[in-house]
Amino acid sequence: MSSTLIRNASAILSGARTQGEGPVRLDGPDIRIVGETIAEIGALTPQPGESIVDATDCVVYPAWVNTHHHLFQSLLKGDTVGLDASLTPWLAATPYRFRALFDERRFRLAARIGLIELARSGCTTVADHNYVYYPGMPFDSSAILFDEADKLGLRFVLLRGGATRTRQLEAELPTALRPESLDAYLADMQRLSAQFHDASPRAMRRVVVAPTTVLYSISPSEMRETAAFARAHGLRLHSHLSETVGYQDSARQMHGMSPVEFCGEYDWLGDDVWFAHLVKIDAHELAMLASTRTGVAHCPQSNGRLGSGICPVREMADAGMPVSIGVDGAASNEAADMISEVHMTWLAQRARRGMAAQPSYAGGRFEGGADAATIEDVVHWGTAGGAEVLGLSEVGRIAPGFSADIAIYRLDDPRYFGLHDPAIGPVASGGRPALAALFSSGRRIVRDDAIEGVDLRELAHEARTAVGELLASV
Ligand SMILES: [Zn+2]
């Protein structure tokens, strides 16, 4: 079995939760990978025939786990029509305006761009909420996503989106935006589950039942049916929820309750469920989510770009909710990579808490919110926290017996010079630290900041051409 020794790291963060899960920082300075697994950590002696990776002056993290994305949007960054729009008008202006134009070639190119962007930020596990599905579709978008992830050596979790109804008039929609029937949706889930789903704790391929937006995409009775289907097949459940106040208004008007109460009523809460966003929730909803151990995919850059607000991740984690981080689609996040996302997470939680500070004469009891998120909290949420919501119990940590998913950052850009504690650089300083190496399930997929077989200049050219075509056809 192949063996690799990562030598002399200047710092190693384990991805463990700050309390009760073993050390958060590891002394190392060496890590041995045997086959697909982290075998040993400590001061280790090279063995004959072993590959050596020199990590001198490098910082080592578990590879990131991204729990919510829409890869097809990688060709929709900064669309001028939707650039200054909030969620609902933005949906019409950007993703729905362009979605019908995604043929097989453009869809594949967009997926490839997004996956490469993520890998270059040190991410090896990608959960993509794909909703490019419609009746009579001439290409298999699910298979393309698995294929593109496989080519790069990434672990891929398909969150199979879709809708059985639409908020717009169906007759006026182009074919590529028409909803499916529930039978067709479940039949395709059955196919995907048989073809791609691996239930093992470090699976490279998973599928998840993920109607695009439970509140709008399917009926309440279909929510119960999809939940029962998922649980009968051992699949997890995912959807968007409470991204803006619009969800609160809709749930109240349509069902006379809050969005989380509505999900509870129709079997969509539990430790096998996680929702993207959860920006607008009240104390009762937070308690319901925590008591059922329902998880969150926190997407702070998209929530910032769309002006939605800031998810109370600190309160969620303190209440016992599984917390993870997602980049969301690039149509609402012009930097859909995990380093930007965790940098924003760290800052936004502190800013959010600070917004509640009051002067002491008005009853205030604290000055600011700098205690709302540590670097170690953020690394945990972006690694082991993500693996937890995806049910990948041997992924997301640097510990013996875990899958060898490891990012080794060089910090050789001036933005990292002068750091008193280099370990915090990738999160605290942001930017994109160069990768000395990225291991995905023991396989080295990035070497000296380059992915083998990927020509970024060629990819940039293809992207420019595709954007030109999209703008000419819309
Ligand atoms: Zn989303």
GROMACS .gro file of C-alpha atoms and ligand atoms in nm:
model
  475
    1MET     CA    1   0.000   0.000   0.000
    2SER     CA    2   0.132   0.348  -0.085
    3SER     CA    3   0.268   0.552   0.202
    4THR     CA    4   0.327   0.928   0.218
    5LEU     CA    5   0.497   1.128   0.492
    6ILE     CA    6   0.401   1.495   0.532
    7ARG     CA    7   0.701   1.636   0.715
    8ASN     CA    8   0.771   1.927   0.942
    9ALA     CA    9   0.443   2.122   0.930
   10SER     CA   10   0.460   2.453   1.117
   11ALA     CA   11   0.102   2.411   1.245
   12ILE     CA   12  -0.176   2.153   1.219
   13LEU     CA   13  -0.542   2.219   1.300
   14SER     CA   14  -0.737   1.895   1.348
   15GLY     CA   15  -1.092   2.010   1.267
   16ALA     CA   16  -1.215   1.878   1.603
   17ARG     CA   17  -1.483   2.063   1.796
   18THR     CA   18  -1.335   2.302   2.050
   19GLN     CA   19  -1.456   2.093   2.342
   20GLY     CA   20  -1.456   1.721   2.396
   21GLU     CA   21  -1.333   1.582   2.065
   22GLY     CA   22  -0.960   1.554   2.115
   23PRO     CA   23  -0.696   1.815   2.046
   24VAL     CA   24  -0.787   2.106   1.820
   25ARG     CA   25  -0.420   2.177   1.746
   26LEU     CA   26  -0.173   1.897   1.683
   27ASP     CA   27   0.199   1.920   1.749
   28GLY     CA   28   0.292   1.690   1.463
   29PRO     CA   29   0.504   1.798   1.296
   30ASP     CA   30   0.458   1.493   1.069
   31ILE     CA   31   0.155   1.307   0.930
   32ARG     CA   32   0.170   0.964   0.768
   33ILE     CA   33  -0.085   0.862   0.506
   34VAL     CA   34  -0.116   0.493   0.425
   35GLY     CA   35  -0.342   0.417   0.130
   36GLU     CA   36  -0.654   0.631   0.175
   37THR     CA   37  -0.614   0.678   0.550
   38ILE     CA   38  -0.433   0.897   0.802
   39ALA     CA   39  -0.220   0.641   0.985
   40GLU     CA   40  -0.003   0.835   1.230
   41ILE     CA   41   0.067   1.186   1.355
   42GLY     CA   42   0.378   1.284   1.550
   43ALA     CA   43   0.755   1.305   1.509
   44LEU     CA   44   0.788   1.028   1.250
   45THR     CA   45   1.081   0.862   1.076
   46PRO     CA   46   1.067   0.818   0.698
   47GLN     CA   47   1.031   0.461   0.584
   48PRO     CA   48   1.202   0.310   0.280
   49GLY     CA   49   1.017   0.383  -0.041
   50GLU     CA   50   0.785   0.636   0.122
   51SER     CA   51   0.685   0.955  -0.068
   52ILE     CA   52   0.783   1.270   0.119
   53VAL     CA   53   0.595   1.602   0.114
   54ASP     CA   54   0.795   1.884   0.269
   55ALA     CA   55   0.556   2.098   0.476
   56THR     CA   56   0.821   2.328   0.625
   57ASP     CA   57   0.664   2.670   0.695
   58CYS     CA   58   0.326   2.530   0.587
   59VAL     CA   59  -0.005   2.518   0.773
   60VAL     CA   60  -0.210   2.198   0.755
   61TYR     CA   61  -0.589   2.178   0.781
   62PRO     CA   62  -0.839   1.904   0.705
   63ALA     CA   63  -0.964   1.960   0.350
   64TRP     CA   64  -1.282   2.168   0.348
   65VAL     CA   65  -1.632   2.019   0.320
   66ASN     CA   66  -1.872   2.239   0.122
   67THR     CA   67  -2.233   2.150   0.208
   68HIS     CA   68  -2.433   2.371  -0.028
   69HIS     CA   69  -2.361   2.487  -0.382
   70HIS     CA   70  -2.519   2.521  -0.728
   71LEU     CA   71  -2.230   2.443  -0.961
   72PHE     CA   72  -2.415   2.530  -1.281
   73GLN     CA   73  -2.410   2.894  -1.167
   74SER     CA   74  -2.031   2.912  -1.212
   75LEU     CA   75  -2.095   3.086  -1.546
   76LEU     CA   76  -2.334   3.340  -1.391
   77LYS     CA   77  -2.104   3.546  -1.169
   78GLY     CA   78  -2.188   3.913  -1.142
   79ASP     CA   79  -2.481   3.916  -1.385
   80THR     CA   80  -2.550   4.289  -1.412
   81VAL     CA   81  -2.930   4.252  -1.418
   82GLY     CA   82  -2.937   4.076  -1.079
   83LEU     CA   83  -2.630   4.232  -0.920
   84ASP     CA   84  -2.816   4.468  -0.688
   85ALA     CA   85  -3.134   4.261  -0.641
   86SER     CA   86  -3.247   4.082  -0.324
   87LEU     CA   87  -3.337   3.713  -0.330
   88THR     CA   88  -3.674   3.692  -0.508
   89PRO     CA   89  -3.610   3.944  -0.788
   90TRP     CA   90  -3.254   3.808  -0.816
   91LEU     CA   91  -3.389   3.453  -0.870
   92ALA     CA   92  -3.593   3.581  -1.164
   93ALA     CA   93  -3.316   3.808  -1.293
   94THR     CA   94  -3.029   3.564  -1.285
   95PRO     CA   95  -3.058   3.186  -1.220
   96TYR     CA   96  -3.405   3.144  -1.370
   97ARG     CA   97  -3.336   3.378  -1.662
   98PHE     CA   98  -3.027   3.181  -1.760
   99ARG     CA   99  -3.107   2.828  -1.642
  100ALA     CA  100  -3.295   2.735  -1.958
  101LEU     CA  101  -2.983   2.811  -2.164
  102PHE     CA  102  -2.772   2.544  -1.997
  103ASP     CA  103  -2.713   2.267  -2.247
  104GLU     CA  104  -2.485   1.975  -2.174
  105ARG     CA  105  -2.166   2.153  -2.280
  106ARG     CA  106  -2.227   2.468  -2.075
  107PHE     CA  107  -2.347   2.269  -1.776
  108ARG     CA  108  -2.033   2.055  -1.780
  109LEU     CA  109  -1.805   2.356  -1.819
  110ALA     CA  110  -1.975   2.540  -1.531
  111ALA     CA  111  -1.943   2.234  -1.305
  112ARG     CA  112  -1.577   2.197  -1.394
  113ILE     CA  113  -1.500   2.563  -1.320
  114GLY     CA  114  -1.673   2.548  -0.982
  115LEU     CA  115  -1.508   2.224  -0.878
  116ILE     CA  116  -1.162   2.350  -0.978
  117GLU     CA  117  -1.222   2.675  -0.789
  118LEU     CA  118  -1.314   2.473  -0.479
  119ALA     CA  119  -1.020   2.234  -0.508
  120ARG     CA  120  -0.781   2.530  -0.534
  121SER     CA  121  -0.917   2.657  -0.201
  122GLY     CA  122  -0.840   2.322  -0.035
  123CYS     CA  123  -1.185   2.163  -0.058
  124THR     CA  124  -1.222   1.791  -0.141
  125THR     CA  125  -1.587   1.721  -0.049
  126VAL     CA  126  -1.856   1.901  -0.247
  127ALA     CA  127  -2.230   1.876  -0.191
  128ASP     CA  128  -2.405   2.031  -0.490
  129HIS     CA  129  -2.772   2.125  -0.480
  130ASN     CA  130  -2.847   2.076  -0.846
  131TYR     CA  131  -3.187   2.185  -0.975
  132VAL     CA  132  -3.126   2.166  -1.349
  133TYR     CA  133  -3.391   1.902  -1.415
  134TYR     CA  134  -3.702   1.910  -1.630
  135PRO     CA  135  -3.928   1.664  -1.813
  136GLY     CA  136  -3.769   1.520  -2.125
  137MET     CA  137  -3.428   1.661  -2.042
  138PRO     CA  138  -3.179   1.564  -2.315
  139PHE     CA  139  -2.876   1.519  -2.087
  140ASP     CA  140  -2.810   1.362  -1.747
  141SER     CA  141  -2.696   1.653  -1.530
  142SER     CA  142  -2.650   1.424  -1.227
  143ALA     CA  143  -2.409   1.194  -1.410
  144ILE     CA  144  -2.212   1.493  -1.543
  145LEU     CA  145  -2.157   1.626  -1.190
  146PHE     CA  146  -2.035   1.290  -1.062
  147ASP     CA  147  -1.813   1.255  -1.367
  148GLU     CA  148  -1.650   1.599  -1.335
  149ALA     CA  149  -1.588   1.550  -0.962
  150ASP     CA  150  -1.442   1.207  -1.030
  151LYS     CA  151  -1.203   1.346  -1.293
  152LEU     CA  152  -1.061   1.582  -1.030
  153GLY     CA  153  -1.053   1.318  -0.757
  154LEU     CA  154  -1.315   1.495  -0.540
  155ARG     CA  155  -1.578   1.339  -0.314
  156PHE     CA  156  -1.921   1.436  -0.446
  157VAL     CA  157  -2.262   1.445  -0.279
  158LEU     CA  158  -2.550   1.512  -0.517
  159LEU     CA  159  -2.832   1.705  -0.350
  160ARG     CA  160  -3.095   1.617  -0.607
  161GLY     CA  161  -3.307   1.929  -0.636
  162GLY     CA  162  -3.619   1.977  -0.840
  163ALA     CA  163  -3.978   2.094  -0.817
  164THR     CA  164  -4.324   1.959  -0.880
  165ARG     CA  165  -4.472   2.303  -0.898
  166THR     CA  166  -4.368   2.653  -0.979
  167ARG     CA  167  -4.450   2.998  -0.853
  168GLN     CA  168  -4.484   3.120  -1.212
  169LEU     CA  169  -4.740   3.034  -1.481
  170GLU     CA  170  -4.634   2.698  -1.614
  171ALA     CA  171  -4.769   2.751  -1.962
  172GLU     CA  172  -4.537   3.044  -2.018
  173LEU     CA  173  -4.222   2.868  -1.911
  174PRO     CA  174  -3.964   2.728  -2.151
  175THR     CA  175  -3.928   2.351  -2.135
  176ALA     CA  176  -3.611   2.376  -1.931
  177LEU     CA  177  -3.795   2.542  -1.641
  178ARG     CA  178  -4.101   2.316  -1.627
  179PRO     CA  179  -4.155   2.115  -1.310
  180GLU     CA  180  -4.145   1.736  -1.288
  181SER     CA  181  -4.413   1.510  -1.144
  182LEU     CA  182  -4.344   1.363  -0.800
  183ASP     CA  183  -4.344   1.015  -0.955
  184ALA     CA  184  -4.076   1.119  -1.202
  185TYR     CA  185  -3.874   1.283  -0.924
  186LEU     CA  186  -3.888   0.974  -0.703
  187ALA     CA  187  -3.816   0.740  -0.994
  188ASP     CA  188  -3.503   0.940  -1.069
  189MET     CA  189  -3.405   0.936  -0.701
  190GLN     CA  190  -3.440   0.558  -0.711
  191ARG     CA  191  -3.214   0.541  -1.016
  192LEU     CA  192  -2.955   0.777  -0.866
  193SER     CA  193  -2.956   0.593  -0.536
  194ALA     CA  194  -2.892   0.260  -0.710
  195GLN     CA  195  -2.628   0.402  -0.942
  196PHE     CA  196  -2.433   0.642  -0.720
  197HIS     CA  197  -2.516   0.614  -0.351
  198ASP     CA  198  -2.257   0.463  -0.119
  199ALA     CA  199  -2.360   0.461   0.249
  200SER     CA  200  -2.009   0.391   0.384
  201PRO     CA  201  -1.862   0.645   0.631
  202ARG     CA  202  -1.610   0.790   0.385
  203ALA     CA  203  -1.803   0.733   0.062
  204MET     CA  204  -1.681   0.919  -0.248
  205ARG     CA  205  -2.036   0.931  -0.388
  206ARG     CA  206  -2.364   1.002  -0.215
  207VAL     CA  207  -2.710   1.120  -0.314
  208VAL     CA  208  -2.954   1.322  -0.104
  209VAL     CA  209  -3.328   1.393  -0.148
  210ALA     CA  210  -3.332   1.772  -0.191
  211PRO     CA  211  -3.639   1.939  -0.349
  212THR     CA  212  -3.519   2.290  -0.428
  213THR     CA  213  -3.724   2.477  -0.169
  214VAL     CA  214  -3.967   2.274   0.043
  215LEU     CA  215  -4.188   2.574   0.106
  216TYR     CA  216  -4.240   2.649  -0.264
  217SER     CA  217  -4.123   2.358  -0.482
  218ILE     CA  218  -4.346   2.075  -0.358
  219SER     CA  219  -4.678   2.036  -0.176
  220PRO     CA  220  -4.703   1.957   0.197
  221SER     CA  221  -4.818   1.600   0.126
  222GLU     CA  222  -4.523   1.561  -0.111
  223MET     CA  223  -4.295   1.675   0.169
  224ARG     CA  224  -4.416   1.379   0.374
  225GLU     CA  225  -4.371   1.146   0.075
  226THR     CA  226  -4.018   1.265   0.001
  227ALA     CA  227  -3.920   1.237   0.369
  228ALA     CA  228  -4.062   0.883   0.389
  229PHE     CA  229  -3.886   0.788   0.066
  230ALA     CA  230  -3.553   0.921   0.190
  231ARG     CA  231  -3.578   0.742   0.524
  232ALA     CA  232  -3.685   0.415   0.360
  233HIS     CA  233  -3.379   0.431   0.136
  234GLY     CA  234  -3.128   0.552   0.396
  235LEU     CA  235  -3.084   0.890   0.223
  236ARG     CA  236  -3.053   1.232   0.384
  237LEU     CA  237  -3.278   1.534   0.324
  238HIS     CA  238  -3.178   1.887   0.226
  239SER     CA  239  -3.345   2.207   0.104
  240HIS     CA  240  -3.334   2.586   0.122
  241LEU     CA  241  -3.511   2.743   0.420
  242SER     CA  242  -3.561   3.084   0.576
  243GLU     CA  243  -3.312   3.262   0.357
  244THR     CA  244  -3.507   3.589   0.384
  245VAL     CA  245  -3.815   3.732   0.553
  246GLY     CA  246  -4.007   3.615   0.244
  247TYR     CA  247  -4.010   3.264   0.389
  248GLN     CA  248  -4.161   3.390   0.713
  249ASP     CA  249  -4.436   3.577   0.526
  250SER     CA  250  -4.511   3.282   0.297
  251ALA     CA  251  -4.523   3.021   0.574
  252ARG     CA  252  -4.750   3.243   0.782
  253GLN     CA  253  -4.982   3.321   0.488
  254MET     CA  254  -4.997   2.970   0.340
  255HIS     CA  255  -4.981   2.756   0.654
  256GLY     CA  256  -5.032   2.981   0.957
  257MET     CA  257  -4.700   2.888   1.113
  258SER     CA  258  -4.328   2.958   1.099
  259PRO     CA  259  -4.110   2.793   0.833
  260VAL     CA  260  -3.943   2.558   1.086
  261GLU     CA  261  -4.278   2.466   1.245
  262PHE     CA  262  -4.404   2.392   0.895
  263CYS     CA  263  -4.108   2.159   0.830
  264GLY     CA  264  -4.169   1.986   1.163
  265GLU     CA  265  -4.537   1.937   1.074
  266TYR     CA  266  -4.442   1.759   0.750
  267ASP     CA  267  -4.158   1.533   0.875
  268TRP     CA  268  -3.869   1.751   0.756
  269LEU     CA  269  -3.673   1.790   1.081
  270GLY     CA  270  -3.416   1.548   1.224
  271ASP     CA  271  -3.048   1.459   1.238
  272ASP     CA  272  -3.074   1.341   0.876
  273VAL     CA  273  -3.186   1.687   0.755
  274TRP     CA  274  -2.992   2.009   0.696
  275PHE     CA  275  -3.108   2.337   0.551
  276ALA     CA  276  -2.918   2.603   0.362
  277HIS     CA  277  -2.929   2.957   0.507
  278LEU     CA  278  -3.168   2.970   0.811
  279VAL     CA  279  -3.095   3.341   0.830
  280LYS     CA  280  -3.436   3.445   0.957
  281ILE     CA  281  -3.540   3.223   1.247
  282ASP     CA  282  -3.682   3.301   1.590
  283ALA     CA  283  -3.589   3.153   1.930
  284HIS     CA  284  -3.863   2.889   1.915
  285GLU     CA  285  -3.748   2.773   1.572
  286LEU     CA  286  -3.388   2.758   1.688
  287ALA     CA  287  -3.493   2.540   1.983
  288MET     CA  288  -3.687   2.307   1.749
  289LEU     CA  289  -3.389   2.275   1.514
  290ALA     CA  290  -3.154   2.208   1.806
  291SER     CA  291  -3.374   1.953   1.981
  292THR     CA  292  -3.416   1.756   1.657
  293ARG     CA  293  -3.045   1.800   1.571
  294THR     CA  294  -3.135   1.942   1.230
  295GLY     CA  295  -2.826   2.097   1.067
  296VAL     CA  296  -2.746   2.417   0.882
  297ALA     CA  297  -2.535   2.500   0.577
  298HIS     CA  298  -2.422   2.853   0.655
  299CYS     CA  299  -2.359   3.053   0.335
  300PRO     CA  300  -2.251   3.397   0.458
  301GLN     CA  301  -2.115   3.539   0.131
  302SER     CA  302  -2.436   3.467  -0.061
  303ASN     CA  303  -2.643   3.599   0.231
  304GLY     CA  304  -2.429   3.913   0.224
  305ARG     CA  305  -2.439   3.955  -0.154
  306LEU     CA  306  -2.820   3.923  -0.157
  307GLY     CA  307  -2.857   4.141   0.152
  308SER     CA  308  -3.046   3.863   0.331
  309GLY     CA  309  -2.881   3.896   0.672
  310ILE     CA  310  -2.647   3.691   0.890
  311CYS     CA  311  -2.737   3.344   1.017
  312PRO     CA  312  -2.701   3.308   1.399
  313VAL     CA  313  -2.444   3.029   1.369
  314ARG     CA  314  -2.291   3.094   1.713
  315GLU     CA  315  -2.627   3.054   1.883
  316MET     CA  316  -2.700   2.744   1.674
  317ALA     CA  317  -2.371   2.579   1.768
  318ASP     CA  318  -2.420   2.667   2.135
  319ALA     CA  319  -2.769   2.515   2.124
  320GLY     CA  320  -2.626   2.190   1.984
  321MET     CA  321  -2.717   2.219   1.615
  322PRO     CA  322  -2.473   2.065   1.365
  323VAL     CA  323  -2.318   2.361   1.181
  324SER     CA  324  -2.154   2.344   0.839
  325ILE     CA  325  -2.049   2.591   0.571
  326GLY     CA  326  -2.151   2.613   0.207
  327VAL     CA  327  -2.047   2.853  -0.066
  328ASP     CA  328  -2.391   2.860  -0.239
  329GLY     CA  329  -2.410   2.923  -0.613
  330ALA     CA  330  -2.169   3.158  -0.788
  331ALA     CA  331  -2.463   3.361  -0.921
  332SER     CA  332  -2.489   3.507  -0.570
  333ASN     CA  333  -2.125   3.466  -0.467
  334GLU     CA  334  -1.855   3.587  -0.699
  335ALA     CA  335  -1.595   3.393  -0.496
  336ALA     CA  336  -1.751   3.051  -0.451
  337ASP     CA  337  -1.450   2.900  -0.277
  338MET     CA  338  -1.416   2.778   0.080
  339ILE     CA  339  -1.133   3.008   0.189
  340SER     CA  340  -1.339   3.320   0.111
  341GLU     CA  341  -1.637   3.162   0.280
  342VAL     CA  342  -1.466   3.073   0.607
  343HIS     CA  343  -1.299   3.416   0.619
  344MET     CA  344  -1.643   3.576   0.588
  345THR     CA  345  -1.787   3.336   0.846
  346TRP     CA  346  -1.526   3.438   1.101
  347LEU     CA  347  -1.586   3.810   1.049
  348ALA     CA  348  -1.964   3.803   1.007
  349GLN     CA  349  -2.035   3.616   1.331
  350ARG     CA  350  -1.835   3.873   1.525
  351ALA     CA  351  -2.000   4.164   1.343
  352ARG     CA  352  -2.344   4.012   1.403
  353ARG     CA  353  -2.290   3.987   1.776
  354GLY     CA  354  -2.146   4.338   1.779
  355MET     CA  355  -2.464   4.475   1.619
  356ALA     CA  356  -2.648   4.384   1.941
  357ALA     CA  357  -2.413   4.588   2.161
  358GLN     CA  358  -2.578   4.877   2.344
  359PRO     CA  359  -2.426   5.161   2.546
  360SER     CA  360  -2.420   5.088   2.916
  361TYR     CA  361  -2.658   5.377   2.989
  362ALA     CA  362  -2.916   5.197   2.777
  363GLY     CA  363  -2.863   4.868   2.960
  364GLY     CA  364  -2.584   4.728   2.741
  365ARG     CA  365  -2.350   4.478   2.902
  366PHE     CA  366  -2.078   4.420   2.642
  367GLU     CA  367  -1.873   4.624   2.402
  368GLY     CA  368  -1.838   4.400   2.098
  369GLY     CA  369  -1.875   4.052   1.952
  370ALA     CA  370  -1.517   3.932   1.905
  371ASP     CA  371  -1.591   3.623   2.115
  372ALA     CA  372  -1.859   3.498   1.872
  373ALA     CA  373  -1.633   3.277   1.660
  374THR     CA  374  -1.275   3.156   1.699
  375ILE     CA  375  -1.061   3.038   1.411
  376GLU     CA  376  -1.088   2.686   1.552
  377ASP     CA  377  -1.471   2.710   1.555
  378VAL     CA  378  -1.470   2.813   1.190
  379VAL     CA  379  -1.229   2.537   1.088
  380HIS     CA  380  -1.449   2.285   1.270
  381TRP     CA  381  -1.767   2.409   1.099
  382GLY     CA  382  -1.599   2.403   0.757
  383THR     CA  383  -1.453   2.052   0.796
  384ALA     CA  384  -1.581   1.804   1.057
  385GLY     CA  385  -1.907   2.001   1.090
  386GLY     CA  386  -1.969   1.959   0.718
  387ALA     CA  387  -1.888   1.589   0.733
  388GLU     CA  388  -2.136   1.554   1.020
  389VAL     CA  389  -2.430   1.702   0.830
  390LEU     CA  390  -2.341   1.483   0.532
  391GLY     CA  391  -2.313   1.173   0.753
  392LEU     CA  392  -1.951   1.109   0.653
  393SER     CA  393  -1.821   1.004   0.994
  394GLU     CA  394  -1.464   0.926   0.882
  395VAL     CA  395  -1.413   1.255   0.694
  396GLY     CA  396  -1.325   1.610   0.798
  397ARG     CA  397  -1.062   1.560   1.065
  398ILE     CA  398  -0.690   1.509   1.088
  399ALA     CA  399  -0.684   1.208   1.317
  400PRO     CA  400  -0.566   0.849   1.280
  401GLY     CA  401  -0.826   0.634   1.105
  402PHE     CA  402  -0.986   0.924   0.917
  403SER     CA  403  -0.988   0.957   0.540
  404ALA     CA  404  -0.672   1.136   0.427
  405ASP     CA  405  -0.832   1.462   0.309
  406ILE     CA  406  -0.562   1.714   0.387
  407ALA     CA  407  -0.481   2.068   0.267
  408ILE     CA  408  -0.126   2.197   0.304
  409TYR     CA  409  -0.106   2.575   0.268
  410ARG     CA  410   0.221   2.755   0.188
  411LEU     CA  411   0.137   3.109   0.313
  412ASP     CA  412   0.401   3.256   0.081
  413ASP     CA  413   0.200   3.565  -0.013
  414PRO     CA  414   0.276   3.898   0.162
  415ARG     CA  415  -0.074   3.901   0.310
  416TYR     CA  416   0.045   3.623   0.545
  417PHE     CA  417   0.382   3.780   0.628
  418GLY     CA  418   0.407   3.906   0.984
  419LEU     CA  419   0.148   3.667   1.132
  420HIS     CA  420   0.226   3.591   1.495
  421ASP     CA  421   0.034   3.265   1.469
  422PRO     CA  422   0.061   3.126   1.114
  423ALA     CA  423  -0.201   2.859   1.196
  424ILE     CA  424  -0.481   3.115   1.167
  425GLY     CA  425  -0.365   3.255   0.829
  426PRO     CA  426  -0.592   3.069   0.585
  427VAL     CA  427  -0.906   3.179   0.774
  428ALA     CA  428  -0.803   3.509   0.931
  429SER     CA  429  -0.615   3.665   0.640
  430GLY     CA  430  -0.840   3.534   0.365
  431GLY     CA  431  -0.714   3.556   0.009
  432ARG     CA  432  -0.615   3.227  -0.148
  433PRO     CA  433  -0.313   3.065   0.012
  434ALA     CA  434  -0.110   2.859  -0.234
  435LEU     CA  435  -0.145   2.485  -0.184
  436ALA     CA  436   0.176   2.290  -0.148
  437ALA     CA  437  -0.046   1.983  -0.170
  438LEU     CA  438  -0.408   1.873  -0.145
  439PHE     CA  439  -0.490   1.511  -0.064
  440SER     CA  440  -0.833   1.367  -0.135
  441SER     CA  441  -0.888   1.022   0.014
  442GLY     CA  442  -0.511   0.970   0.017
  443ARG     CA  443  -0.459   1.078  -0.342
  444ARG     CA  444  -0.255   1.390  -0.409
  445ILE     CA  445  -0.474   1.600  -0.641
  446VAL     CA  446  -0.287   1.933  -0.609
  447ARG     CA  447   0.090   1.954  -0.641
  448ASP     CA  448   0.274   2.285  -0.600
  449ASP     CA  449  -0.054   2.475  -0.639
  450ALA     CA  450  -0.144   2.308  -0.971
  451ILE     CA  451  -0.399   2.043  -1.059
  452GLU     CA  452  -0.263   1.791  -1.303
  453GLY     CA  453  -0.427   1.818  -1.645
  454VAL     CA  454  -0.596   2.152  -1.572
  455ASP     CA  455  -0.493   2.445  -1.793
  456LEU     CA  456  -0.635   2.756  -1.625
  457ARG     CA  457  -0.573   2.981  -1.926
  458GLU     CA  458  -0.767   2.744  -2.148
  459LEU     CA  459  -1.044   2.723  -1.886
  460ALA     CA  460  -1.061   3.103  -1.867
  461HIS     CA  461  -1.094   3.119  -2.245
  462GLU     CA  462  -1.375   2.863  -2.246
  463ALA     CA  463  -1.553   3.054  -1.967
  464ARG     CA  464  -1.531   3.386  -2.154
  465THR     CA  465  -1.665   3.224  -2.469
  466ALA     CA  466  -1.954   3.058  -2.282
  467VAL     CA  467  -2.047   3.384  -2.104
  468GLY     CA  468  -2.052   3.561  -2.441
  469GLU     CA  469  -2.284   3.295  -2.579
  470LEU     CA  470  -2.515   3.313  -2.278
  471LEU     CA  471  -2.540   3.691  -2.302
  472ALA     CA  472  -2.610   3.669  -2.677
  473SER     CA  473  -2.890   3.414  -2.627
  474VAL     CA  474  -3.072   3.544  -2.321
  475ZN      ZN  475  -2.871   2.778  -0.261
   0.00000   0.00000   0.00000
